[in-house]
Tab-separated table of C-alpha atoms in Angstrom:
chain	number	residue	atom	x	y	z
B	264	UNK	CA	0.000	0.000	0.000
B	265	UNK	CA	2.762	2.423	0.922
B	266	UNK	CA	4.400	1.755	-2.435
B	267	UNK	CA	1.383	3.312	-4.144
B	268	UNK	CA	1.969	6.687	-2.450
B	269	UNK	CA	2.746	9.529	-4.856
B	270	UNK	CA	3.278	12.123	-2.143
B	271	UNK	CA	2.730	12.875	1.544
B	272	UNK	CA	0.086	15.338	2.723
B	273	UNK	CA	0.551	16.809	6.200
B	274	UNK	CA	-1.919	18.767	8.301
B	275	UNK	CA	0.589	20.224	10.769
B	276	UNK	CA	-1.153	21.904	13.673
B	277	UNK	CA	-0.035	23.567	16.868
B	278	UNK	CA	-0.174	20.467	19.064
B	279	UNK	CA	-1.028	17.641	16.659
B	280	UNK	CA	0.201	16.356	13.315
B	281	UNK	CA	-1.758	14.299	10.805
B	282	UNK	CA	0.120	12.831	7.849
B	283	UNK	CA	-1.339	10.940	4.908
B	284	UNK	CA	0.201	8.798	2.178
B	285	UNK	CA	-1.639	9.934	-0.954
B	286	UNK	CA	-1.991	8.325	-4.360
B	287	UNK	CA	-1.881	10.321	-7.581
B	288	UNK	CA	-5.681	10.021	-7.697
B	289	UNK	CA	-6.109	11.549	-4.230
B	290	UNK	CA	-6.793	8.366	-2.272
B	291	UNK	CA	-5.413	7.958	1.247
B	292	UNK	CA	-3.487	4.679	1.592
B	293	UNK	CA	-1.903	5.192	5.025
B	294	UNK	CA	-2.173	7.678	7.883
B	295	UNK	CA	-0.241	8.818	10.923
B	296	UNK	CA	-1.509	10.988	13.763
B	297	UNK	CA	0.662	12.041	16.684
B	298	UNK	CA	1.514	14.901	19.049
B	299	UNK	CA	4.421	16.203	16.953
B	300	UNK	CA	2.801	19.569	16.356
B	301	UNK	CA	4.827	22.736	15.872
B	302	UNK	CA	5.127	23.337	19.622
B	303	UNK	CA	7.010	20.034	19.925
B	304	UNK	CA	9.623	20.865	17.272
B	305	UNK	CA	12.362	23.417	16.792
B	306	UNK	CA	13.083	24.606	13.220
B	307	UNK	CA	16.224	22.477	13.163
B	308	UNK	CA	14.224	19.314	13.870
B	309	UNK	CA	11.957	19.473	10.832
B	310	UNK	CA	14.336	17.862	8.292
B	311	UNK	CA	14.574	14.780	10.504
B	312	UNK	CA	10.799	14.772	10.972
B	313	UNK	CA	10.351	14.865	7.192
B	314	UNK	CA	12.873	12.052	6.741
B	315	UNK	CA	10.935	9.875	9.192
B	316	UNK	CA	7.693	10.530	7.318
B	317	UNK	CA	9.392	9.474	4.096
B	318	UNK	CA	10.681	6.317	5.760
B	319	UNK	CA	7.154	5.522	6.925
B	320	UNK	CA	5.232	6.357	3.757
B	321	UNK	CA	7.736	5.654	1.022
B	322	UNK	CA	7.172	8.878	-0.917
B	323	UNK	CA	9.460	11.842	-1.361
B	324	UNK	CA	7.283	14.863	-2.143
B	325	UNK	CA	5.693	16.488	0.926
B	326	UNK	CA	2.923	19.103	0.881
B	327	UNK	CA	2.171	20.562	4.314
B	328	UNK	CA	-0.549	22.883	5.561
B	329	UNK	CA	-1.266	24.577	8.855
B	330	UNK	CA	0.884	26.082	11.575
B	331	UNK	CA	4.083	24.608	10.150
B	332	UNK	CA	4.124	27.728	7.955
B	333	UNK	CA	3.625	30.156	10.844
B	334	UNK	CA	6.201	32.197	12.744
B	335	UNK	CA	6.194	29.375	15.338
B	336	UNK	CA	6.723	26.643	12.747
B	337	UNK	CA	9.488	25.603	10.370
B	338	UNK	CA	9.507	28.568	7.999
B	339	UNK	CA	6.982	31.337	7.618
B	340	UNK	CA	4.922	30.967	4.457
B	341	UNK	CA	3.576	34.504	3.901
B	342	UNK	CA	-0.205	34.892	3.905
B	343	UNK	CA	-1.994	35.499	0.651
B	344	UNK	CA	-4.781	38.061	0.566
B	345	UNK	CA	-8.459	37.253	0.307
B	346	UNK	CA	-10.158	36.487	-2.008
B	347	UNK	CA	-8.177	33.252	-1.913
B	348	UNK	CA	-8.529	30.282	-4.277
B	349	UNK	CA	-6.866	26.890	-4.524
B	350	UNK	CA	-4.907	28.206	-7.500
B	351	UNK	CA	-3.623	31.165	-5.480
B	352	UNK	CA	-2.621	28.917	-2.564
B	353	UNK	CA	-0.788	26.572	-4.924
B	354	UNK	CA	1.032	29.426	-6.617
B	355	UNK	CA	2.171	30.916	-3.310
B	356	UNK	CA	3.239	27.666	-1.644
B	357	UNK	CA	6.732	27.929	-0.174
B	358	UNK	CA	9.582	25.534	-0.991
B	359	UNK	CA	11.453	24.929	2.278
B	360	UNK	CA	13.539	21.893	1.293
B	361	UNK	CA	13.914	19.587	-1.719
B	362	UNK	CA	10.420	18.340	-2.615
B	363	UNK	CA	8.845	19.960	0.453
B	364	UNK	CA	6.296	22.764	0.130
B	365	UNK	CA	4.265	24.618	2.726
B	366	UNK	CA	0.848	25.999	1.823
B	367	UNK	CA	0.348	29.618	2.972
B	368	UNK	CA	-2.534	30.908	5.054
B	369	UNK	CA	-4.980	33.686	4.186
B	370	UNK	CA	-5.113	37.254	5.504
B	371	UNK	CA	-7.542	40.148	5.642
B	372	UNK	CA	-5.181	43.116	5.378
B	373	UNK	CA	-7.624	45.863	4.431
B	374	UNK	CA	-11.139	46.771	5.451
B	375	UNK	CA	-12.528	47.413	8.916
B	376	UNK	CA	-10.602	44.646	10.729
B	377	UNK	CA	-7.520	42.468	10.228
B	378	UNK	CA	-7.640	38.675	10.514
B	379	UNK	CA	-5.536	35.638	9.585
B	380	UNK	CA	-5.894	31.878	9.339
B	381	UNK	CA	-3.750	28.849	8.539
B	382	UNK	CA	-5.100	25.414	7.729
B	383	UNK	CA	-8.811	26.194	7.654
B	384	UNK	CA	-8.541	27.578	4.120
B	385	UNK	CA	-7.414	24.187	2.810
B	386	UNK	CA	-10.303	22.422	4.545
B	387	UNK	CA	-12.893	24.907	3.281
B	388	UNK	CA	-11.738	24.827	-0.329
B	389	UNK	CA	-11.339	21.056	-0.132
B	390	UNK	CA	-14.964	20.744	0.988
B	391	UNK	CA	-16.029	22.758	-2.045
B	392	UNK	CA	-13.821	20.649	-4.322
B	393	UNK	CA	-15.455	17.417	-3.092
B	394	UNK	CA	-18.963	18.819	-3.477
B	395	UNK	CA	-19.666	18.765	0.255
B	396	UNK	CA	-20.424	22.496	0.030
B	397	UNK	CA	-21.418	24.806	-2.779
B	398	UNK	CA	-18.879	27.322	-4.136
B	399	UNK	CA	-20.776	30.143	-2.409
B	400	UNK	CA	-21.273	29.120	1.209
B	401	UNK	CA	-20.857	29.903	4.902
B	402	UNK	CA	-18.620	27.695	7.056
B	403	UNK	CA	-18.131	27.426	10.810
B	404	UNK	CA	-15.192	25.629	12.410
B	405	UNK	CA	-15.728	25.336	16.178
B	406	UNK	CA	-12.600	25.132	18.272
B	407	UNK	CA	-10.382	27.075	20.619
B	408	UNK	CA	-10.619	29.871	18.064
B	409	UNK	CA	-13.879	29.458	16.175
B	410	UNK	CA	-13.801	30.486	12.528
B	411	UNK	CA	-16.659	31.858	10.430
B	412	UNK	CA	-15.634	31.659	6.763
B	413	UNK	CA	-17.497	32.892	3.713
B	414	UNK	CA	-16.848	31.844	0.128
B	415	UNK	CA	-18.095	33.237	-3.163
B	416	UNK	CA	-17.658	31.310	-6.420
B	417	UNK	CA	-15.063	29.029	-4.867
B	418	UNK	CA	-12.940	31.781	-3.293
B	419	UNK	CA	-12.572	32.648	0.389
B	420	UNK	CA	-13.757	36.245	0.544
B	421	UNK	CA	-14.235	36.964	4.256
B	422	UNK	CA	-13.758	35.322	7.644
B	423	UNK	CA	-13.798	36.095	11.351
B	424	UNK	CA	-11.873	34.454	14.171
B	425	UNK	CA	-13.673	34.310	17.534
B	426	UNK	CA	-11.786	33.364	20.717
B	427	UNK	CA	-14.849	31.683	22.231
B	428	UNK	CA	-13.220	28.419	23.276
B	429	UNK	CA	-10.118	30.086	24.687
B	430	UNK	CA	-12.146	32.620	26.656
B	431	UNK	CA	-14.312	29.878	28.144
B	432	UNK	CA	-11.202	27.949	29.197
B	433	UNK	CA	-9.764	31.100	30.792
B	434	UNK	CA	-12.859	32.042	32.790
B	435	UNK	CA	-13.255	28.420	33.836
B	436	UNK	CA	-9.783	28.242	35.351
B	437	UNK	CA	-8.889	31.832	36.289
B	438	UNK	CA	-10.655	34.787	37.847
B	439	UNK	CA	-13.828	35.135	39.822
B	440	UNK	CA	-15.711	32.319	38.064
B	441	UNK	CA	-12.968	29.748	38.685
B	442	UNK	CA	-14.396	26.944	40.796
B	443	UNK	CA	-17.950	27.736	39.752
B	444	UNK	CA	-17.668	26.165	36.288
B	445	UNK	CA	-16.533	22.662	37.198
B	446	UNK	CA	-19.807	21.011	36.192
B	447	UNK	CA	-20.493	19.255	32.886
B	448	UNK	CA	-21.100	21.126	29.645
B	449	UNK	CA	-23.816	19.541	27.540
B	450	UNK	CA	-26.971	20.448	25.691
B	451	UNK	CA	-29.933	20.924	27.981
B	452	UNK	CA	-32.120	23.564	29.587
B	453	UNK	CA	-29.220	25.448	31.212
B	454	UNK	CA	-27.168	25.504	27.991
B	455	UNK	CA	-30.133	26.755	25.958
B	456	UNK	CA	-30.954	29.414	28.549
B	457	UNK	CA	-27.364	30.565	28.187
B	458	UNK	CA	-27.695	30.580	24.400
B	459	UNK	CA	-30.707	32.864	24.535
B	460	UNK	CA	-29.030	35.234	26.998
B	461	UNK	CA	-25.836	35.271	24.972
B	462	UNK	CA	-27.599	36.073	21.699
B	463	UNK	CA	-29.259	39.140	23.219
B	464	UNK	CA	-26.341	40.308	25.370
B	465	UNK	CA	-24.795	43.588	24.272
B	466	UNK	CA	-22.159	43.322	27.012
B	467	UNK	CA	-20.714	39.822	27.294
B	468	UNK	CA	-18.519	40.782	30.259
B	469	UNK	CA	-21.576	41.860	32.242
B	470	UNK	CA	-23.514	38.754	31.212
B	471	UNK	CA	-20.669	36.558	32.430
B	472	UNK	CA	-20.811	38.124	35.890
B	473	UNK	CA	-24.469	37.149	35.972
B	474	UNK	CA	-23.285	33.534	36.222
B	475	UNK	CA	-21.700	34.268	39.604
B	476	UNK	CA	-24.626	36.364	40.786
B	477	UNK	CA	-27.084	33.705	39.641
B	478	UNK	CA	-25.366	31.015	41.693
B	479	UNK	CA	-25.070	33.238	44.783
B	480	UNK	CA	-28.729	34.257	44.600
B	481	UNK	CA	-30.000	30.712	43.927
B	482	UNK	CA	-31.207	31.552	40.420
B	483	UNK	CA	-28.700	29.158	38.853
B	484	UNK	CA	-27.690	25.835	40.352
B	485	UNK	CA	-23.933	25.245	40.704
B	486	UNK	CA	-24.244	22.049	38.637
B	487	UNK	CA	-25.700	24.034	35.719
B	488	UNK	CA	-23.293	26.973	35.846
B	489	UNK	CA	-20.739	25.589	33.371
B	490	UNK	CA	-23.364	24.613	30.787
B	491	UNK	CA	-25.059	28.001	31.149
B	492	UNK	CA	-21.749	29.879	30.780
B	493	UNK	CA	-20.834	27.811	27.734
B	494	UNK	CA	-24.210	28.561	26.183
B	495	UNK	CA	-23.766	32.222	27.020
B	496	UNK	CA	-20.460	32.462	25.173
B	497	UNK	CA	-21.451	30.329	22.190
B	498	UNK	CA	-24.733	32.240	21.973
B	499	UNK	CA	-22.852	35.545	21.898
B	500	UNK	CA	-20.615	34.161	19.142
B	501	UNK	CA	-23.459	32.837	16.984
B	502	UNK	CA	-25.529	35.912	17.792
B	503	UNK	CA	-23.095	38.119	15.895
B	504	UNK	CA	-24.294	36.422	12.702
B	505	UNK	CA	-27.387	38.269	11.541
B	506	UNK	CA	-27.539	36.342	8.259
B	507	UNK	CA	-28.459	32.827	9.411
B	508	UNK	CA	-32.158	32.841	8.522
B	509	UNK	CA	-32.666	29.303	7.148
B	510	UNK	CA	-29.162	29.486	5.672
B	511	UNK	CA	-26.967	26.373	5.505
B	512	UNK	CA	-23.943	26.656	7.800
B	513	UNK	CA	-21.314	24.052	6.949
B	514	UNK	CA	-19.676	22.742	10.125
B	515	UNK	CA	-16.043	21.695	9.829
B	516	UNK	CA	-15.122	19.082	12.413
B	517	UNK	CA	-17.133	17.009	14.836
B	518	UNK	CA	-17.259	16.121	18.498
B	519	UNK	CA	-19.029	17.655	21.469
B	520	UNK	CA	-18.244	21.280	20.614
B	521	UNK	CA	-19.564	20.947	17.063
B	522	UNK	CA	-22.733	19.410	18.500
B	523	UNK	CA	-23.206	22.449	20.747
B	524	UNK	CA	-22.690	24.800	17.801
B	525	UNK	CA	-25.251	22.781	15.854
B	526	UNK	CA	-27.798	23.518	18.588
B	527	UNK	CA	-26.811	27.193	18.692
B	528	UNK	CA	-27.003	27.652	14.914
B	529	UNK	CA	-30.387	25.897	14.775
B	530	UNK	CA	-31.733	28.006	17.642
B	531	UNK	CA	-30.602	31.122	15.761
B	532	UNK	CA	-32.527	30.080	12.645
B	533	UNK	CA	-29.729	28.554	10.587
B	534	UNK	CA	-29.347	25.010	9.239
B	535	UNK	CA	-26.203	23.232	10.404
B	536	UNK	CA	-24.711	20.872	7.797
B	537	UNK	CA	-21.854	18.597	8.879
B	538	UNK	CA	-18.999	18.425	6.366
B	539	UNK	CA	-17.723	14.830	6.053
B	540	UNK	CA	-14.120	13.947	6.852
B	541	UNK	CA	-11.643	14.221	4.018
B	542	UNK	CA	-11.859	17.909	3.177
B	543	UNK	CA	-8.301	18.680	4.277
B	544	UNK	CA	-6.744	15.919	2.180
B	545	UNK	CA	-8.971	16.911	-0.748
B	546	UNK	CA	-7.716	20.483	-0.498
B	547	UNK	CA	-4.071	19.464	-0.254
B	548	UNK	CA	-4.507	17.074	-3.159
B	549	UNK	CA	-5.996	19.812	-5.321
B	550	UNK	CA	-3.018	22.040	-4.509
B	551	UNK	CA	-0.547	19.207	-5.191
B	552	UNK	CA	-2.256	18.579	-8.522
B	553	UNK	CA	-1.988	22.241	-9.452
B	554	UNK	CA	1.733	22.226	-8.639
B	555	UNK	CA	2.400	18.989	-10.560
């Protein structure tokens, strides 16, 4: 199986690495997932890491996406500007070693606000390439930093990064709410109450203090505080989208957090559509094909 590999695709994140042996037709014939993300490697260690991937997968060409091209990775692959297409990403990919290329991220440099992303652009455009989403679509990628991404005619035109997951982790472990948010986070009455409050809140900082006051004044049970606070923050995030009315929102990724965003998007009037696995490898394969 490894002998069929034409190249190696790598989704190189901050803490995790996913590598795939790919055929010339875009099929995955072998995979590797480990904790060798960019935080685990110094720039000098990447050549050896690449050599080990080649030993494992039996292919020489490597195409990598994600944080490997950031200032904390191997070499910085400069962002390309939106609107961004697969062709533009392929053309701007950075050669860092013989037969090794890093796909750049995408930036919003002009307009009312700056923003950047690395890795999500490959997944979004890969989803469009496979037909899992239409060329003009809205995507949501829940995570530590949630991403809202819009495409028009197969190009990424706009996106917004929201620190929802990181903020929840911070208030859960530091500050005045620490110790109050140790309960489970799951869909239910408390989570949905938080969603509704978060969608209408003009001042998220004030709404968060209501969690403490609610527990102290017996309006919120301690066991429900974490679910309510999670709903509050996700509701505030989803509530910024005023364009969800019966609109498909393509969810990238799965798990418990994606399930909570599915509830939030539905409650806000949107239609959550789960994007199947394989979008990242489809995007990398399209870029490899364009470079071939």
